[in-house]
Coordinates of C-alpha atoms in Angstrom, one line a residue:
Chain A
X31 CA 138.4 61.0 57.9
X32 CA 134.9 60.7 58.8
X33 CA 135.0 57.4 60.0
X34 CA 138.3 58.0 62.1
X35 CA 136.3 61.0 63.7
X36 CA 133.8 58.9 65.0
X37 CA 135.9 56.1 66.1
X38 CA 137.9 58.5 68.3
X39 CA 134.6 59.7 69.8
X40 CA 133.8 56.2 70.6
X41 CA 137.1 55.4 71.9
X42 CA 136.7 59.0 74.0
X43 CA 133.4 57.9 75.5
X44 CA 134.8 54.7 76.1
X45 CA 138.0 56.4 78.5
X46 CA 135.3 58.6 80.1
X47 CA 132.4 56.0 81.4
X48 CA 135.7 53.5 82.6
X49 CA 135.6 52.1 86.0
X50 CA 139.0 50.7 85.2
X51 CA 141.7 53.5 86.0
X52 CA 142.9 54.3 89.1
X53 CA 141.5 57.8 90.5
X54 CA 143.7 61.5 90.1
X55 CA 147.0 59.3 88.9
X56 CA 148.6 59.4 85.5
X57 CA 151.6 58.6 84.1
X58 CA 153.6 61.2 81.4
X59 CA 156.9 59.7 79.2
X60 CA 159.7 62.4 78.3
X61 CA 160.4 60.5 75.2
X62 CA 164.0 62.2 74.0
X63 CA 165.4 61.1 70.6
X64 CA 169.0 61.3 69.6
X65 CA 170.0 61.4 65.9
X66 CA 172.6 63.1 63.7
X67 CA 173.6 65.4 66.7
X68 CA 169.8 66.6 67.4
X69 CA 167.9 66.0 70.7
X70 CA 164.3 66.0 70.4
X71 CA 161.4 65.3 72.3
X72 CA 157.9 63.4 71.8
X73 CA 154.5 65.3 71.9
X74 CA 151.7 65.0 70.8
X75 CA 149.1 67.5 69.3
X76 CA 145.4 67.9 70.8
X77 CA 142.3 68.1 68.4
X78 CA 141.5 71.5 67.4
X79 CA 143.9 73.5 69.6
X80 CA 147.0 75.0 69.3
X81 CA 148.4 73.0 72.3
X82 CA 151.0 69.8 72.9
X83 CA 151.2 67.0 75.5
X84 CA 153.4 64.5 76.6
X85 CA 152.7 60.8 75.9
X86 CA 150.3 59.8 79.0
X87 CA 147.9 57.9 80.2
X88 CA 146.1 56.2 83.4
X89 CA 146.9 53.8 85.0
X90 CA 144.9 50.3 84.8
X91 CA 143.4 49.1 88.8
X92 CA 145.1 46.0 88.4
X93 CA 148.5 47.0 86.5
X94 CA 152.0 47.5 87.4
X95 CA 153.4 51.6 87.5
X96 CA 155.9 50.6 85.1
X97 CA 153.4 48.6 82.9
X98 CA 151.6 51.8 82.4
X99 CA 154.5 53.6 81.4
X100 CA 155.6 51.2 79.3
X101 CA 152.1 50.9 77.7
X102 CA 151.9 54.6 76.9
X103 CA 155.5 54.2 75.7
X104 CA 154.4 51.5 73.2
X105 CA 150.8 53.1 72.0
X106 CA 152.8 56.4 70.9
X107 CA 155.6 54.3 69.5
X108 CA 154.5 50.3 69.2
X109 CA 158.1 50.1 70.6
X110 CA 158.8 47.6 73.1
X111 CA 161.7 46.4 75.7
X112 CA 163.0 50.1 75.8
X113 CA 165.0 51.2 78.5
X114 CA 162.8 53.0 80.5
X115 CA 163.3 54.7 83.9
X116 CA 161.0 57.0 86.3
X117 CA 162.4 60.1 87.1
X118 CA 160.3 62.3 89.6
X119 CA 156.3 62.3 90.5
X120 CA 154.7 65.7 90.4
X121 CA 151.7 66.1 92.6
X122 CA 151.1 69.9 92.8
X123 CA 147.3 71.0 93.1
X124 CA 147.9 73.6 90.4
X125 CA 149.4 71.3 87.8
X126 CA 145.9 70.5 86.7
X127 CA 143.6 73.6 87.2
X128 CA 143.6 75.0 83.6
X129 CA 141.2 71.5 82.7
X130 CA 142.6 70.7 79.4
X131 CA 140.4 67.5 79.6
X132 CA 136.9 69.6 79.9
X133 CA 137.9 71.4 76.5
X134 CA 138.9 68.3 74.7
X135 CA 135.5 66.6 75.8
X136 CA 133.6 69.9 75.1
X137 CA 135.4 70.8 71.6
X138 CA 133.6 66.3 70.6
X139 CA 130.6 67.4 71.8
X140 CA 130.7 65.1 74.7
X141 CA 129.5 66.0 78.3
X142 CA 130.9 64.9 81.6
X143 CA 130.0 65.9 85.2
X144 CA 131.4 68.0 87.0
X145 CA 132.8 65.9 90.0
X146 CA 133.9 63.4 87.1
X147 CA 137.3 61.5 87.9
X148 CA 138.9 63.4 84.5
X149 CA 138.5 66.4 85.3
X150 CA 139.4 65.9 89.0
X151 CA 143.0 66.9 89.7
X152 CA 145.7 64.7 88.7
X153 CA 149.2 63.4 90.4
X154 CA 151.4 62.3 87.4
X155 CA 154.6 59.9 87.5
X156 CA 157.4 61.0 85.1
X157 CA 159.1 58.5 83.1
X158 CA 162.2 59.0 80.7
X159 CA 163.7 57.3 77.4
X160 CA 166.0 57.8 75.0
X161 CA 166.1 56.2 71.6
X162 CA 167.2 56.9 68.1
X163 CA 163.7 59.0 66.0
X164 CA 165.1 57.9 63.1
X165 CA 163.7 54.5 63.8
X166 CA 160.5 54.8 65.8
X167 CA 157.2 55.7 64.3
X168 CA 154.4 57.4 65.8
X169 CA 150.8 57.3 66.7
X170 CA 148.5 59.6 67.9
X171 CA 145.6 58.4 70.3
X172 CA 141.7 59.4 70.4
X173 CA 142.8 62.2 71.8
X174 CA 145.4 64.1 69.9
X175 CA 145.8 64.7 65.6
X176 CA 149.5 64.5 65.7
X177 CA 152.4 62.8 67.1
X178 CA 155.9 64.1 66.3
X179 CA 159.3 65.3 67.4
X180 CA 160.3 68.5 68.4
X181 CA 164.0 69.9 69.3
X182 CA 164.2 70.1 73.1
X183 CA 164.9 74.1 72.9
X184 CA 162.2 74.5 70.6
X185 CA 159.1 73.5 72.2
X186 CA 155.5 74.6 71.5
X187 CA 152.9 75.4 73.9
X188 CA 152.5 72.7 76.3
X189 CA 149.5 71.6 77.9
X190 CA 149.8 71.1 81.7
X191 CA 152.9 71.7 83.4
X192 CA 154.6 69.5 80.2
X193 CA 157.0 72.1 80.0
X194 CA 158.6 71.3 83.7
X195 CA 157.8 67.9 83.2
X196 CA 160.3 68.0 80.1
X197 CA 162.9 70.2 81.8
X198 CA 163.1 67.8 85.0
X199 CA 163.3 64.8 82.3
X200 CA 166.1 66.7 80.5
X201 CA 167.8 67.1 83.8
X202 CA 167.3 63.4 85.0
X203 CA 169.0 62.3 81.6
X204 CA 171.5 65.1 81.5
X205 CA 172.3 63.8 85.5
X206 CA 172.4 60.4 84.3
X207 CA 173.9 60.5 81.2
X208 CA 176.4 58.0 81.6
X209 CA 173.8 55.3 82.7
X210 CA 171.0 56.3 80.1
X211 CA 173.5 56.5 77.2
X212 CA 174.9 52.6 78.0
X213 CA 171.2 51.4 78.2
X214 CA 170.1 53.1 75.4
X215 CA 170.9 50.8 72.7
X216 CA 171.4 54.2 70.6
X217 CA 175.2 53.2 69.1
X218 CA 175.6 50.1 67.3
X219 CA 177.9 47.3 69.0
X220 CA 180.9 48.8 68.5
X221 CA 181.4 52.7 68.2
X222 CA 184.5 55.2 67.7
X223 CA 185.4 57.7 70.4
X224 CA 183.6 60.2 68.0
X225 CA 180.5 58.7 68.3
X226 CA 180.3 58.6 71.8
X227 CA 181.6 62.2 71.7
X228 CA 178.7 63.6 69.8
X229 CA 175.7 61.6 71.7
X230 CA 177.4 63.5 75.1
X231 CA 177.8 66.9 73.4
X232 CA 174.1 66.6 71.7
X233 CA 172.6 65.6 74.8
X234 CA 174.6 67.9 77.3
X235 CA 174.1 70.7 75.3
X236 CA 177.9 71.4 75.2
X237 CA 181.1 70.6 73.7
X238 CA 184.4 69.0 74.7
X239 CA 187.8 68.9 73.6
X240 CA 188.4 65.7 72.4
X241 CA 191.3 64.4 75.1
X242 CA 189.3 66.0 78.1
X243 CA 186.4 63.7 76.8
X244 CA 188.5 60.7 75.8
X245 CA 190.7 61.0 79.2
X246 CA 187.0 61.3 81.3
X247 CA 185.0 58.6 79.3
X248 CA 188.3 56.3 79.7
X249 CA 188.4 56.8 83.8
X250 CA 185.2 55.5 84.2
X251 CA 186.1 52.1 83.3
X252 CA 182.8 51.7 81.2
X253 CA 184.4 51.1 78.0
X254 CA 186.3 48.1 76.5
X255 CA 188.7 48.9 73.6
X256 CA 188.2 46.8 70.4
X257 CA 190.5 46.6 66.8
X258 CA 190.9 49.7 65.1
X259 CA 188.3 50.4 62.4
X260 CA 189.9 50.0 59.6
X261 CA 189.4 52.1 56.6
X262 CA 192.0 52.3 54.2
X263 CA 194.8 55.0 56.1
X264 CA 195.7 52.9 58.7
X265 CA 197.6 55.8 60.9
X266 CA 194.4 57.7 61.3
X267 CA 192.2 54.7 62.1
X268 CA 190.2 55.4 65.2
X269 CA 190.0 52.6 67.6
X270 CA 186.1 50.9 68.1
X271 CA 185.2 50.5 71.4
X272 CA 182.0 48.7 73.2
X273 CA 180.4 49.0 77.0
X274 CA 181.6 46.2 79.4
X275 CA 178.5 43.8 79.7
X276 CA 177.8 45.4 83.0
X277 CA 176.6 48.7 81.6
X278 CA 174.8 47.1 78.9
X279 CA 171.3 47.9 79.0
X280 CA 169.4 44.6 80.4
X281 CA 166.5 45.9 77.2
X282 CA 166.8 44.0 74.4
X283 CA 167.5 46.0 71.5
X284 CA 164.7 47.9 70.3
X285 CA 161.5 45.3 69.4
X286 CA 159.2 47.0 66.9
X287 CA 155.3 45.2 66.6
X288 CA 153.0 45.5 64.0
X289 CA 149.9 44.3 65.8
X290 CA 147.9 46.4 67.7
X291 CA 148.3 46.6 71.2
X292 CA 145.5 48.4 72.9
Chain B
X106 CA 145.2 53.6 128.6
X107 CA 141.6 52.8 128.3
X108 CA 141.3 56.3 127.0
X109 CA 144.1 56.2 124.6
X110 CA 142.4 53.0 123.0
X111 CA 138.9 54.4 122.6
X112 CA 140.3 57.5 121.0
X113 CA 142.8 55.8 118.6
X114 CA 139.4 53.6 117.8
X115 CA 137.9 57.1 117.0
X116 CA 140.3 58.4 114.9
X117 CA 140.6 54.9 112.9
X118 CA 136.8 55.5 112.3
X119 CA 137.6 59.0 111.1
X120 CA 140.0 57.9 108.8
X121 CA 138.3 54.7 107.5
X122 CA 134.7 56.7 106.9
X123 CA 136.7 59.5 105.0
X124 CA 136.0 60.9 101.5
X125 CA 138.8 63.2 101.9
X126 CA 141.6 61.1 100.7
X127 CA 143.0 60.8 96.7
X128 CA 142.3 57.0 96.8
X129 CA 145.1 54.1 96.0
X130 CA 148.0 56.7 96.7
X131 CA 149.8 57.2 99.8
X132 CA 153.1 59.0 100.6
X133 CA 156.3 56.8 102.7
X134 CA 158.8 58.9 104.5
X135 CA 162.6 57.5 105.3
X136 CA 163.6 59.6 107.6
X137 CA 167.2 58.8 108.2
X138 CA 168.5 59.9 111.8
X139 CA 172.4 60.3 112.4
X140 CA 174.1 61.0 115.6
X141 CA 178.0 60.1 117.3
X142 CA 178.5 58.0 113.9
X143 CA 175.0 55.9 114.0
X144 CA 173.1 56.1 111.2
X145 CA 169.2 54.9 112.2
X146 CA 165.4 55.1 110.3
X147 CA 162.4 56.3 112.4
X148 CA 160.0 53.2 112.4
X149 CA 156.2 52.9 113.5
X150 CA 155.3 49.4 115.3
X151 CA 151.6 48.7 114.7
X152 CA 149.5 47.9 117.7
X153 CA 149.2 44.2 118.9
X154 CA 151.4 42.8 115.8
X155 CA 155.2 42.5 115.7
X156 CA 155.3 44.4 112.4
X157 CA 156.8 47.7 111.7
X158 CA 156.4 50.1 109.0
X159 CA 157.9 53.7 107.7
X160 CA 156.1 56.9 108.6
X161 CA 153.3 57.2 106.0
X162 CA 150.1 58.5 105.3
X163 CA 147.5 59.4 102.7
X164 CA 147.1 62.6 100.3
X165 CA 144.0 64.6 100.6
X166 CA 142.5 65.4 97.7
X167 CA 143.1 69.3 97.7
X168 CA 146.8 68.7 99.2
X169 CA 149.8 68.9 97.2
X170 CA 151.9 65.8 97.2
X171 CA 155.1 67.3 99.1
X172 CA 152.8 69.4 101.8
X173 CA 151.3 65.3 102.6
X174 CA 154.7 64.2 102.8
X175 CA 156.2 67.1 105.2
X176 CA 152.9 67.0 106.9
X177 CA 153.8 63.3 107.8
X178 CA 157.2 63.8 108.8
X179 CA 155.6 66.8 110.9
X180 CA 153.5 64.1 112.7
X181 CA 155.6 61.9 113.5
X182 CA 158.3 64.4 115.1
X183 CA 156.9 67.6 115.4
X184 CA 159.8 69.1 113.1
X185 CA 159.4 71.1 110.4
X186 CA 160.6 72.8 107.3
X187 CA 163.1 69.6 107.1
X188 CA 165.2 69.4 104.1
X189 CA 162.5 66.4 102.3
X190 CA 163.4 64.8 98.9
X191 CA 161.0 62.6 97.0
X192 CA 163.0 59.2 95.6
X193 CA 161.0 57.1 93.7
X194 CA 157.5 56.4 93.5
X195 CA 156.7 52.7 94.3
X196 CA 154.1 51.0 91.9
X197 CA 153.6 47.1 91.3
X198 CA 150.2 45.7 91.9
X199 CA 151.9 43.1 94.4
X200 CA 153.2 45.7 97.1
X201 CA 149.9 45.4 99.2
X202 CA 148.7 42.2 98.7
X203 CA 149.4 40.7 102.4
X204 CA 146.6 43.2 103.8
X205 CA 148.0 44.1 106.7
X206 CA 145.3 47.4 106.5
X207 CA 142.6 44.9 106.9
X208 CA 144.3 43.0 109.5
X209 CA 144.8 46.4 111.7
X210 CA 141.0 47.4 111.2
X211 CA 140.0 43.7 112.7
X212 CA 141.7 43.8 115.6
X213 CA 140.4 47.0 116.5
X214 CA 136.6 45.2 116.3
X215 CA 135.8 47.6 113.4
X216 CA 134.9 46.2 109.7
X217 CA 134.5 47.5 106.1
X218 CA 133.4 46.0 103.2
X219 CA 135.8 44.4 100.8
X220 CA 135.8 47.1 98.1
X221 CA 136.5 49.5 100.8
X222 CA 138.9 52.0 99.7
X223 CA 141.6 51.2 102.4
X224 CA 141.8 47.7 101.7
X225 CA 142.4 48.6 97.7
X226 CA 146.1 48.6 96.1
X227 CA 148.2 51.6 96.8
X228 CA 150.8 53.3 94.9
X229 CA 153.3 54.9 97.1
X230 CA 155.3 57.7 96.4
X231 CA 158.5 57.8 98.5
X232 CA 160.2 60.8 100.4
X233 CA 163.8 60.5 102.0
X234 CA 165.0 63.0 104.8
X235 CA 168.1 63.1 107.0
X236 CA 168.1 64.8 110.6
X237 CA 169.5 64.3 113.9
X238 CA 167.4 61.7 115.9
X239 CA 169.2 63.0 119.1
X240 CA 167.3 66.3 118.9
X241 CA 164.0 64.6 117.4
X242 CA 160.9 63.5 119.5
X243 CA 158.8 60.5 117.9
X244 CA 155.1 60.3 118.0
X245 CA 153.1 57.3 117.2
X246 CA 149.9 57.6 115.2
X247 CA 146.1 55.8 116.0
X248 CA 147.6 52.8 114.2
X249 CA 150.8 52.3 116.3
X250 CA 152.2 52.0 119.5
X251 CA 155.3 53.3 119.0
X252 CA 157.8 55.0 117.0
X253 CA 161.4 54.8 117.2
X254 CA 164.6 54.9 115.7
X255 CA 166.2 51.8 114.5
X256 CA 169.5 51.1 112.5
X257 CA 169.6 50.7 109.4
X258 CA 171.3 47.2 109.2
X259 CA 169.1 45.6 111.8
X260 CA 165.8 46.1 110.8
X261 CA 163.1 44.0 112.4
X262 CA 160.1 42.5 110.4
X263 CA 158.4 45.2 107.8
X264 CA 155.1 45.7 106.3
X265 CA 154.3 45.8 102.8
X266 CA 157.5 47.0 100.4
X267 CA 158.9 48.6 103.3
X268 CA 162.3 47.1 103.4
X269 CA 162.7 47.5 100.0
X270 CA 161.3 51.3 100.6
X271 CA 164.3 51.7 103.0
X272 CA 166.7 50.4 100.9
X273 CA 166.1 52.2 98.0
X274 CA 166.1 55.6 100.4
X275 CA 169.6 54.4 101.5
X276 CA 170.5 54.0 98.0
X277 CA 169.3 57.7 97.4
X278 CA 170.9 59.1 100.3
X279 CA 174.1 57.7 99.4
X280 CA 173.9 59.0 95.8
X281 CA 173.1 62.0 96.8
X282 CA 175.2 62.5 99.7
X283 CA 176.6 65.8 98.9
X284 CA 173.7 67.6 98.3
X285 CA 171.6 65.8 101.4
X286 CA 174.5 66.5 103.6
X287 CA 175.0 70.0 103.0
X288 CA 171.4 70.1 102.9
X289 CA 170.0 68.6 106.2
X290 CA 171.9 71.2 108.9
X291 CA 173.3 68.0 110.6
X292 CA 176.8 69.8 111.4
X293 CA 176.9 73.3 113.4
X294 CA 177.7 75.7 111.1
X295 CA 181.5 75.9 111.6
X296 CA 183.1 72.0 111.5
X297 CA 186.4 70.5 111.3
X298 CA 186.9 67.8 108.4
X299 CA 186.9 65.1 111.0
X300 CA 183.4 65.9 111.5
X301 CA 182.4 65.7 107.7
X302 CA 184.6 62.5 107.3
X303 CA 182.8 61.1 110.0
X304 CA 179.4 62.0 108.7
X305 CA 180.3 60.0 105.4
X306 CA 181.5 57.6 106.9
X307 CA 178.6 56.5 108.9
X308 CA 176.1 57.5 106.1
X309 CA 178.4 55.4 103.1
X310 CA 178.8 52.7 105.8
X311 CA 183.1 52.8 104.7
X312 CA 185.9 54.4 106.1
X313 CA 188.5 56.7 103.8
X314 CA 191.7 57.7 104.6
X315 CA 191.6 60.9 105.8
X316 CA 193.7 62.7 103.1
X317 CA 192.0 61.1 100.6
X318 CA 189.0 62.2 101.6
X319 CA 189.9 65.6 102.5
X320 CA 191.4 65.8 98.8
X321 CA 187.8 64.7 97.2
X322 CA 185.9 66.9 99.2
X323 CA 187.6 69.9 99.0
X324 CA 187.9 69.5 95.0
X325 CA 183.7 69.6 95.1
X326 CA 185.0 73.2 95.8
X327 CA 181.6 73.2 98.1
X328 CA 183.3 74.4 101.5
X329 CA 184.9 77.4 102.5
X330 CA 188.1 77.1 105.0
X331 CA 187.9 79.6 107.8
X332 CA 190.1 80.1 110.9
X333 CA 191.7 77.5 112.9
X334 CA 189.6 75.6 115.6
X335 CA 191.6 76.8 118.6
X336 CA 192.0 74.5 121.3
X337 CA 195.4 76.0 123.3
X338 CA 198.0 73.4 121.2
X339 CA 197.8 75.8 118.0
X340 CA 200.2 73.5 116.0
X341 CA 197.6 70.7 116.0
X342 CA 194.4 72.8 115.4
X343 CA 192.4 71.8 112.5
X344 CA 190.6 74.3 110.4
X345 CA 187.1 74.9 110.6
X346 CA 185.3 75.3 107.2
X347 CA 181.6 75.9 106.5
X348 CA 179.5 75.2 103.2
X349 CA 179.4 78.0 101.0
X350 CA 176.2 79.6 100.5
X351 CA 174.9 77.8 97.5
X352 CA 174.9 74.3 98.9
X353 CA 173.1 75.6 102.3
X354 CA 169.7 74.0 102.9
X355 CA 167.0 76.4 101.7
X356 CA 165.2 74.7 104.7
X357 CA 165.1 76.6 108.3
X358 CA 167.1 74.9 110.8
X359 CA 165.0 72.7 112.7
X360 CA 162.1 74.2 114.0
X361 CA 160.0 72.5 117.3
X362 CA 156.2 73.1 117.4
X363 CA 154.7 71.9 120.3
X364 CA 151.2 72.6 119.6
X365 CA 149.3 69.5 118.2
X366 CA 149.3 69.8 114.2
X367 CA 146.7 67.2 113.5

C-alpha cells in the first residue's frame, strides 16, 4: 500500500515536470456500459476526496487526437479497437476555475507554480463508447483510488463540468443510437428482436411496444433476417437477425491486453 | 497600397510576438452562404500564394472557445450573433505538416525560430454557420488579400485539412438541416414551401418532388400554416407558413456593426 503510494507520487511528479503534453488541452471519454438492461457510466475516484472524474488525459506533442482518446480509453480499461467516436469540444473559461488539479497535487504534498500548465485552464475534447461492463476491467491511474461504474441517473459529485460532459455524451449516443449500437459489438452475431429491443429501451431511457419497434428497426433496412432460433416450441421461436456488413462496426471485436501499456 | 503592406507587416508582428494565444489550438469557421439556389463557403486567399484557406484564428488564453469562433466569423463579415455550431474538432499530428505558416511569415521578410509557437502542430476545432452571402460583406485579414465566397463544388487549391474541414461542415450541415435551417433566419419570416424546397434543395444538392417533400416536412410538425400568399389569382395562391417558435434561432437576426471590432 505503501509502496503503491509512493509510486503514484513518482508517476505524479513525473506528469507535472513533462515537457511532453500539449498546453490547456485534454481529452475526457464518456465511457457508457450496457448490460442486463442497465446503462452505466465510467468514473473514476480522486485520492482523498469525495469527488469523481471522467477518464482523461493530455494529449502527447507529437500524437494523433484520437490516439489520446484511445489511450485514455485503454489505460482505464486495457481495452483496445473500440468503437470510439468524438462527440463535442468544451472550451468554456469556467470549466476549469474550481482547480481540482492544485488540491490533488496539494493533498501528495507536491508543489507546483502558480503559472504551471496544470493548473492553467483547460479546453477538453469529448469522446464516447459503448461496451458491455460485464467484460471490461478497470484501472485507476496515479491520480485516482477507484475506477468503477455508476448508473447514468445516479451519478456522484463530479469533478469539473463531468456532469455536462456526461449529459452531452448521453445525448450524442441517445442521437446516434442507431450508428453506435451497430458499432458497438455489444450483441453477439446474431440477436432476437428482443435483444435489440432492450439495448434501445435501456439506452433511450424508454419503452416501446414491440410492433412500433419491430416495424421502425425493420424500415431502416439495417437488419438482415436469419433462421429462427430454435428452441424446442417451434411456433414461438423468434427469428435471429444480424446488421448488414455496412453497419458493422469497422472495430474488431473487443481486444483485451494483458501487458502494460503506458 | 504601400500603407496597407507595412501595416499588415505590423499586425503579423503583433501576432507572431504574442503570448496571448492558448498554443497548438486554433478555431476554423465554414461559413456556408446561400442565395437564389447557390450554395457557396467564404474563403480567405493568402497574399502572394495561390492558396486559400477557411476563416480561422487562434483562442486567447482567457477566451472561451465559441466567443474565438463568433469573434472570427465577426471579422471576417462584420455579422454578428450568427446562429454558430461547433462540428468536430480536427486532430492528427499530420494536418500542419506542409507549413504554410512558415511560408507566409517568409515572404513577408520576417523570421522566427523553429520552435516558434506558430510554426508548431495545431489542433483545430471546427465551427459551421449558414447565412445569406448576398447581405454579407467579407473582410480579409493581415494574412490575406481577399475573402470571398466560392461554391462548394469548385473549390480552388486549400491549405492544410481545409478541404477536408469543408467537407465534413457540408456533411454537418446536411445532417443537421432542420435544425440549421430553421436556425440561420435565411427565409423572411413568412415563406411559401417553394421557398423551403428550394432551400433543401440547394443545401442537399438533390431535387424532391414537391409533394413528397411537402409531406416530410410538414410531418416534422415544425411549421405553422398561416394565410394564403395573395397574389390576385386566389385559386393558385400557396400558403405561407412560418417555424413555430421552438425551432426559431435563439440568435438575433443579423446584426451589421460597422465599427472596427479588432
Amino acid at each position: 500500500m505503501k509502496t503503491d503510494h509512493n509510486k503514484n507520487i513518482e508517476t505524479l511528479k513525473q506528469l507535472i515536470d513533462s515537457k511532453d503534453f500539449i498546453p490547456n488541452l485534454s481529452v475526457d471519454c464518456t465511457i457508457f456500459g450496457f448490460h442486463d438492461g442497465i446503462l452505466k457510466v465510467l468514473l473514476l475516484k480522486y485520492h482523498d476526496l469525495d469527488l469523481y472524474s471522467l477518464p482523461g488525459g493530455f494529449v502527447f506533442l507529437d500524437e494523433d487526437l484520437r490516439d489520446a482518446a484511445a489511450r485514455v480509453l485503454f489505460e482505464r480499461t486495457h481495452l483496445k479497437d473500440i468503437f470510439l467516436e468524438q462527440f463535442h469540444t468544451f472550451g468554456r473559461m469556467s470549466r476549469t476555475e474550481n482547480n481540482v488539479h492544485k488540491t490533488l497535487i496539494q493533498n501528495k504534498g507536491l508543489d507546483v507554480t502558480e503559472n504551471h500548465w496544470i493548473l492553467q485552464r483547460f479546453i477538453t475534447v469529448g469522446y464516447c463508447s459503448l461496451i458491455d461492463f460485464s467484460l471490461a476491467n478497470t484501472f485507476p491511474d496515479a491520480f485516482n483510488e477507484t475506477c468503477a461504474w455508476f448508473e447514468v441517473d445516479k451519478l456522484p459529485q463530479m469533478a469539473f463540468d463531468h456532469d455536462r460532459i456526461i449529459r452531452s455524451g448521453l445525448e450524442f449516443l441517445r442521437d446516434n443510437i442507431d450508428t453506435q449500437v451497430a458499432a458497438s459489438n455489444l450483441l453477439p452475431e446474431k440477436f432476437t428482436m428482443k435483444d435489440l429491443q432492450s439495448l434501445y429501451e435501456t439506452i433511450l431511457g424508454e419503452t416501446f411496444r414491440r410492433n412500433n419497434f419491430q416495424r421502425k428497426i425493420l424500415s431502416m433496412n439495417m437488419l438482415e433476417r436469419l433462421e429462427k432460433l430454435y428452441d424446442g416450441s417451434a411456433n414461438k421461436a423468434p427469428y435471429l437477425y444480424k446488421f448488414i456488413e455496412k453497419y458493422h462496426s469497422k472495430s474488431k471485436p473487443y481486444t483485451f491486453l494483458e501487458e502494460d501499456f503506458i
